[in-house]
Amino acid sequence: ADLLAWKIICDFATSSTMTLPEAEAALQAHLGSWFEDPDWRLALKSIMDVEGVVEDALEAMDQLSEVASSCSGIKICIKPAKTALLQKPKQVVLLEAEMEGSVHTLKSYNHIFGTPLMVDKILDAVEERGVGDLESLADGNIEGIADTVWQEMAIVNGEIIKIEDNDNNVDDDSVESFSCTDLISLCQQLKAGCMQYGDPTSSFNLLWLLSKYCAGLHQEELLNATQTLLDSYLVPHL
């Protein structure tokens, strides 16, 4: 039985303000299309017969609830949830049908031993979940997929050595460095090129920036230069 419906009946039995039409309206609002007056008429009549005596009404309700819970003829109806069924794509349906036909054919030839796998497990094998997505798979490029598979097989067999990309681990100190003298010489070459080629306005702007940059290089070179002694000019080098 519906516990909330019985609670409405108990409220009607213990309430001094709720009327019979209000109790019936509450049951109809709760049960909706499942409400049938004969199912609740006996309970409502028992409360009306002992009107004013709450103890007698509750005792009658207890007896009715015991009978209702022990009666095998009472059917509990549960409304099915309205859920939208997800339809499988047409390609998946066709693939499943072909797979089932292949399984039946192999089984008829006694080429399958034991219990065959479900179609879902065949199409979504656990071993294939760790393979990852192939870049060419989204484009439908079968040749790209085949090349990738052959390459992976060659790596496993030791035919190809897989070289990891370690460009990110290259030490910045290993990059060739330029001295101030080299940079000044390079700027002089760029200045000469600016005077011959390019847009005049852009060439002038670049020429101004190069001159400013060269001035900074000269200043840095002078600050870091080592003072030359007169002895180095007077004493011949052996």
Short mmCIF file of C-alpha atoms in Angstrom, two decimals:
data_model
loop_
_atom_site.label_atom_id
_atom_site.label_comp_id
_atom_site.label_asym_id
_atom_site.label_seq_id
_atom_site.Cartn_x
_atom_site.Cartn_y
_atom_site.Cartn_z
CA ALA A 1 0.00 0.00 0.00
CA ASP A 2 1.00 3.59 -0.49
CA LEU A 3 2.45 4.89 2.79
CA LEU A 4 1.77 8.53 1.96
CA ALA A 5 -1.85 7.72 1.15
CA TRP A 6 -2.24 6.00 4.50
CA LYS A 7 -0.70 9.04 6.16
CA ILE A 8 -3.45 11.16 4.60
CA ILE A 9 -6.01 8.75 6.09
CA CYS A 10 -4.34 9.02 9.52
CA ASP A 11 -4.32 12.80 9.32
CA PHE A 12 -8.02 12.71 8.51
CA ALA A 13 -8.65 10.44 11.51
CA THR A 14 -6.72 12.64 13.98
CA SER A 15 -7.64 16.05 12.56
CA SER A 16 -10.62 17.98 13.82
CA THR A 17 -10.68 20.35 10.86
CA MET A 18 -10.18 18.11 7.81
CA THR A 19 -13.47 17.14 6.18
CA LEU A 20 -14.31 14.05 4.13
CA PRO A 21 -14.20 15.90 0.77
CA GLU A 22 -10.82 17.36 1.69
CA ALA A 23 -9.48 13.89 2.51
CA GLU A 24 -10.79 12.50 -0.77
CA ALA A 25 -9.30 15.45 -2.67
CA ALA A 26 -5.91 14.89 -1.01
CA LEU A 27 -5.97 11.20 -1.99
CA GLN A 28 -6.91 12.04 -5.57
CA ALA A 29 -4.16 14.66 -5.81
CA HIS A 30 -1.56 12.20 -4.53
CA LEU A 31 -2.64 9.05 -6.39
CA GLY A 32 -3.82 10.73 -9.56
CA SER A 33 -5.14 8.23 -12.09
CA TRP A 34 -4.41 5.37 -9.68
CA PHE A 35 -7.07 6.58 -7.24
CA GLU A 36 -10.17 4.40 -7.08
CA ASP A 37 -12.88 5.30 -4.61
CA PRO A 38 -13.87 1.70 -3.62
CA ASP A 39 -10.30 1.00 -2.45
CA TRP A 40 -10.46 3.77 0.18
CA ARG A 41 -14.18 3.88 0.92
CA LEU A 42 -13.96 1.35 3.80
CA ALA A 43 -11.18 3.29 5.55
CA LEU A 44 -12.99 6.61 5.19
CA LYS A 45 -16.28 5.06 6.38
CA SER A 46 -14.57 3.56 9.46
CA ILE A 47 -13.29 7.00 10.44
CA MET A 48 -16.68 8.62 9.90
CA ASP A 49 -18.40 5.93 12.03
CA VAL A 50 -16.17 6.72 15.04
CA GLU A 51 -16.18 10.48 14.48
CA GLY A 52 -15.02 12.38 17.56
CA VAL A 53 -13.21 9.42 19.15
CA VAL A 54 -9.61 9.56 17.98
CA GLU A 55 -8.52 6.37 19.77
CA ASP A 56 -11.22 4.28 18.10
CA ALA A 57 -10.41 5.80 14.71
CA LEU A 58 -6.71 4.98 15.06
CA GLU A 59 -7.50 1.45 16.21
CA ALA A 60 -9.68 0.96 13.15
CA MET A 61 -6.92 2.31 10.95
CA ASP A 62 -4.39 -0.13 12.44
CA GLN A 63 -6.69 -3.04 11.71
CA LEU A 64 -7.21 -1.88 8.13
CA SER A 65 -3.49 -1.38 7.54
CA GLU A 66 -2.72 -4.89 8.84
CA VAL A 67 -5.32 -6.39 6.53
CA ALA A 68 -4.05 -4.38 3.57
CA SER A 69 -0.41 -5.37 4.13
CA SER A 70 -1.20 -9.07 4.55
CA CYS A 71 -3.73 -9.32 1.72
CA SER A 72 -2.14 -10.98 -1.32
CA GLY A 73 -4.84 -9.66 -3.63
CA ILE A 74 -3.66 -6.07 -3.31
CA LYS A 75 -1.51 -4.98 -6.24
CA ILE A 76 1.15 -2.34 -5.86
CA CYS A 77 1.41 -0.43 -9.10
CA ILE A 78 4.60 1.45 -9.81
CA LYS A 79 4.49 3.90 -12.66
CA PRO A 80 7.24 3.23 -15.17
CA ALA A 81 9.71 6.06 -15.51
CA LYS A 82 9.50 7.79 -18.84
CA THR A 83 13.04 7.72 -20.10
CA ALA A 84 14.09 8.49 -23.59
CA LEU A 85 15.64 5.42 -25.19
CA LEU A 86 18.91 6.23 -26.89
CA GLN A 87 18.89 4.86 -30.39
CA LYS A 88 22.09 3.34 -31.67
CA PRO A 89 23.58 4.74 -34.86
CA LYS A 90 22.74 2.87 -38.02
CA GLN A 91 26.35 1.86 -38.58
CA VAL A 92 26.57 0.33 -35.09
CA VAL A 93 23.37 -1.67 -35.67
CA LEU A 94 24.65 -3.00 -39.00
CA LEU A 95 28.03 -3.85 -37.49
CA GLU A 96 26.41 -5.72 -34.61
CA ALA A 97 24.21 -7.67 -37.05
CA GLU A 98 27.22 -8.63 -39.17
CA MET A 99 29.17 -9.62 -36.07
CA GLU A 100 26.35 -11.82 -34.81
CA GLY A 101 26.09 -13.49 -38.22
CA SER A 102 29.84 -14.18 -38.26
CA VAL A 103 29.71 -15.66 -34.75
CA HIS A 104 26.82 -17.97 -35.69
CA THR A 105 28.67 -19.06 -38.84
CA LEU A 106 31.87 -19.86 -36.93
CA LYS A 107 29.90 -21.68 -34.26
CA SER A 108 28.18 -23.81 -36.89
CA TYR A 109 31.63 -24.82 -38.17
CA ASN A 110 32.71 -25.72 -34.63
CA HIS A 111 35.37 -23.02 -34.74
CA ILE A 112 34.24 -21.44 -31.46
CA PHE A 113 34.84 -23.26 -28.21
CA GLY A 114 33.09 -22.34 -25.00
CA THR A 115 30.70 -19.46 -24.54
CA PRO A 116 31.02 -16.73 -27.19
CA LEU A 117 31.61 -13.19 -26.06
CA MET A 118 28.84 -10.64 -26.14
CA VAL A 119 28.74 -8.31 -29.11
CA ASP A 120 29.49 -5.30 -26.88
CA LYS A 121 32.67 -6.94 -25.57
CA ILE A 122 33.80 -7.82 -29.09
CA LEU A 123 33.25 -4.30 -30.43
CA ASP A 124 34.67 -2.63 -27.31
CA ALA A 125 37.49 -4.94 -26.32
CA VAL A 126 39.35 -4.13 -23.12
CA GLU A 127 42.72 -4.72 -24.81
CA GLU A 128 42.01 -1.99 -27.36
CA ARG A 129 41.13 0.69 -24.84
CA GLY A 130 44.77 1.43 -24.04
CA VAL A 131 45.82 1.83 -27.68
CA GLY A 132 44.79 5.47 -27.81
CA ASP A 133 43.30 7.51 -30.60
CA LEU A 134 45.11 7.48 -33.91
CA GLU A 135 45.31 10.85 -35.61
CA SER A 136 44.34 9.37 -38.98
CA LEU A 137 41.37 7.49 -37.54
CA ALA A 138 39.16 10.58 -37.42
CA ASP A 139 39.87 11.26 -41.10
CA GLY A 140 39.13 7.70 -42.12
CA ASN A 141 42.62 7.30 -43.61
CA ILE A 142 43.15 3.54 -43.71
CA GLU A 143 46.67 3.89 -45.10
CA GLY A 144 47.69 6.09 -42.20
CA ILE A 145 46.33 3.54 -39.72
CA ALA A 146 48.16 0.71 -41.47
CA ASP A 147 51.45 2.64 -41.50
CA THR A 148 51.13 3.35 -37.80
CA VAL A 149 50.43 -0.31 -37.02
CA TRP A 150 53.38 -1.51 -39.11
CA GLN A 151 55.66 1.00 -37.42
CA GLU A 152 54.57 -0.13 -33.94
CA MET A 153 55.09 -3.78 -34.92
CA ALA A 154 58.57 -2.97 -36.28
CA ILE A 155 59.48 -1.24 -33.02
CA VAL A 156 58.32 -4.27 -31.00
CA ASN A 157 60.37 -6.63 -33.23
CA GLY A 158 63.46 -4.43 -32.87
CA GLU A 159 63.59 -3.50 -36.55
CA ILE A 160 63.18 0.20 -35.79
CA ILE A 161 64.70 2.05 -32.87
CA LYS A 162 62.31 4.60 -31.46
CA ILE A 163 64.14 7.84 -30.68
CA GLU A 164 62.55 10.02 -28.07
CA ASP A 165 62.35 13.73 -28.69
CA ASN A 166 64.65 15.33 -26.16
CA ASP A 167 64.63 18.84 -27.60
CA ASN A 168 63.04 20.14 -24.44
CA ASN A 169 65.94 18.79 -22.36
CA VAL A 170 68.69 20.54 -24.32
CA ASP A 171 70.82 22.73 -22.09
CA ASP A 172 70.69 26.39 -23.01
CA ASP A 173 74.44 26.63 -22.35
CA SER A 174 75.14 24.37 -25.32
CA VAL A 175 73.74 26.97 -27.76
CA GLU A 176 76.45 28.83 -29.65
CA SER A 177 77.07 32.24 -28.13
CA PHE A 178 78.21 35.42 -29.86
CA SER A 179 80.77 37.89 -28.60
CA CYS A 180 80.24 41.63 -28.66
CA THR A 181 82.69 41.91 -31.54
CA ASP A 182 80.72 39.38 -33.61
CA LEU A 183 77.45 41.20 -32.94
CA ILE A 184 78.94 44.58 -33.84
CA SER A 185 80.24 43.14 -37.12
CA LEU A 186 76.83 41.64 -37.86
CA CYS A 187 75.12 44.98 -37.18
CA GLN A 188 77.51 46.71 -39.58
CA GLN A 189 76.57 44.27 -42.32
CA LEU A 190 72.87 44.82 -41.64
CA LYS A 191 73.35 48.56 -41.79
CA ALA A 192 74.92 48.25 -45.23
CA GLY A 193 72.03 46.10 -46.37
CA CYS A 194 69.47 48.61 -45.08
CA MET A 195 71.00 51.32 -47.24
CA GLN A 196 70.59 49.23 -50.39
CA TYR A 197 67.35 47.28 -50.04
CA GLY A 198 63.91 47.66 -48.54
CA ASP A 199 61.40 50.42 -47.94
CA PRO A 200 63.11 53.74 -47.08
CA THR A 201 61.00 54.32 -43.99
CA SER A 202 61.49 50.78 -42.64
CA SER A 203 65.17 50.85 -43.54
CA PHE A 204 65.66 54.12 -41.69
CA ASN A 205 63.89 52.81 -38.59
CA LEU A 206 65.94 49.61 -38.61
CA LEU A 207 69.13 51.57 -39.21
CA TRP A 208 68.36 53.77 -36.19
CA LEU A 209 67.71 50.71 -34.00
CA LEU A 210 70.89 49.01 -35.15
CA SER A 211 72.94 52.13 -34.44
CA LYS A 212 71.47 52.36 -30.96
CA TYR A 213 72.12 48.66 -30.37
CA CYS A 214 75.72 48.97 -31.60
CA ALA A 215 76.31 51.89 -29.25
CA GLY A 216 75.19 49.73 -26.34
CA LEU A 217 77.48 46.91 -27.47
CA HIS A 218 80.45 49.28 -27.71
CA GLN A 219 79.74 50.58 -24.22
CA GLU A 220 79.51 47.05 -22.81
CA GLU A 221 82.71 46.08 -24.63
CA LEU A 222 84.59 49.02 -23.14
CA LEU A 223 83.36 48.28 -19.63
CA ASN A 224 84.46 44.66 -19.84
CA ALA A 225 87.74 45.36 -21.67
CA THR A 226 91.06 44.60 -19.95
CA GLN A 227 93.53 47.47 -19.70
CA THR A 228 96.57 46.95 -21.91
CA LEU A 229 99.95 47.65 -20.32
CA LEU A 230 102.76 49.50 -22.11
CA ASP A 231 105.05 46.55 -21.47
CA SER A 232 103.04 44.48 -23.91
CA TYR A 233 104.05 46.88 -26.68
CA LEU A 234 107.70 47.33 -25.59
CA VAL A 235 108.60 43.74 -24.69
CA PRO A 236 108.59 41.50 -27.77
CA HIS A 237 106.61 38.28 -27.58
CA LEU A 238 108.79 35.18 -27.48
#
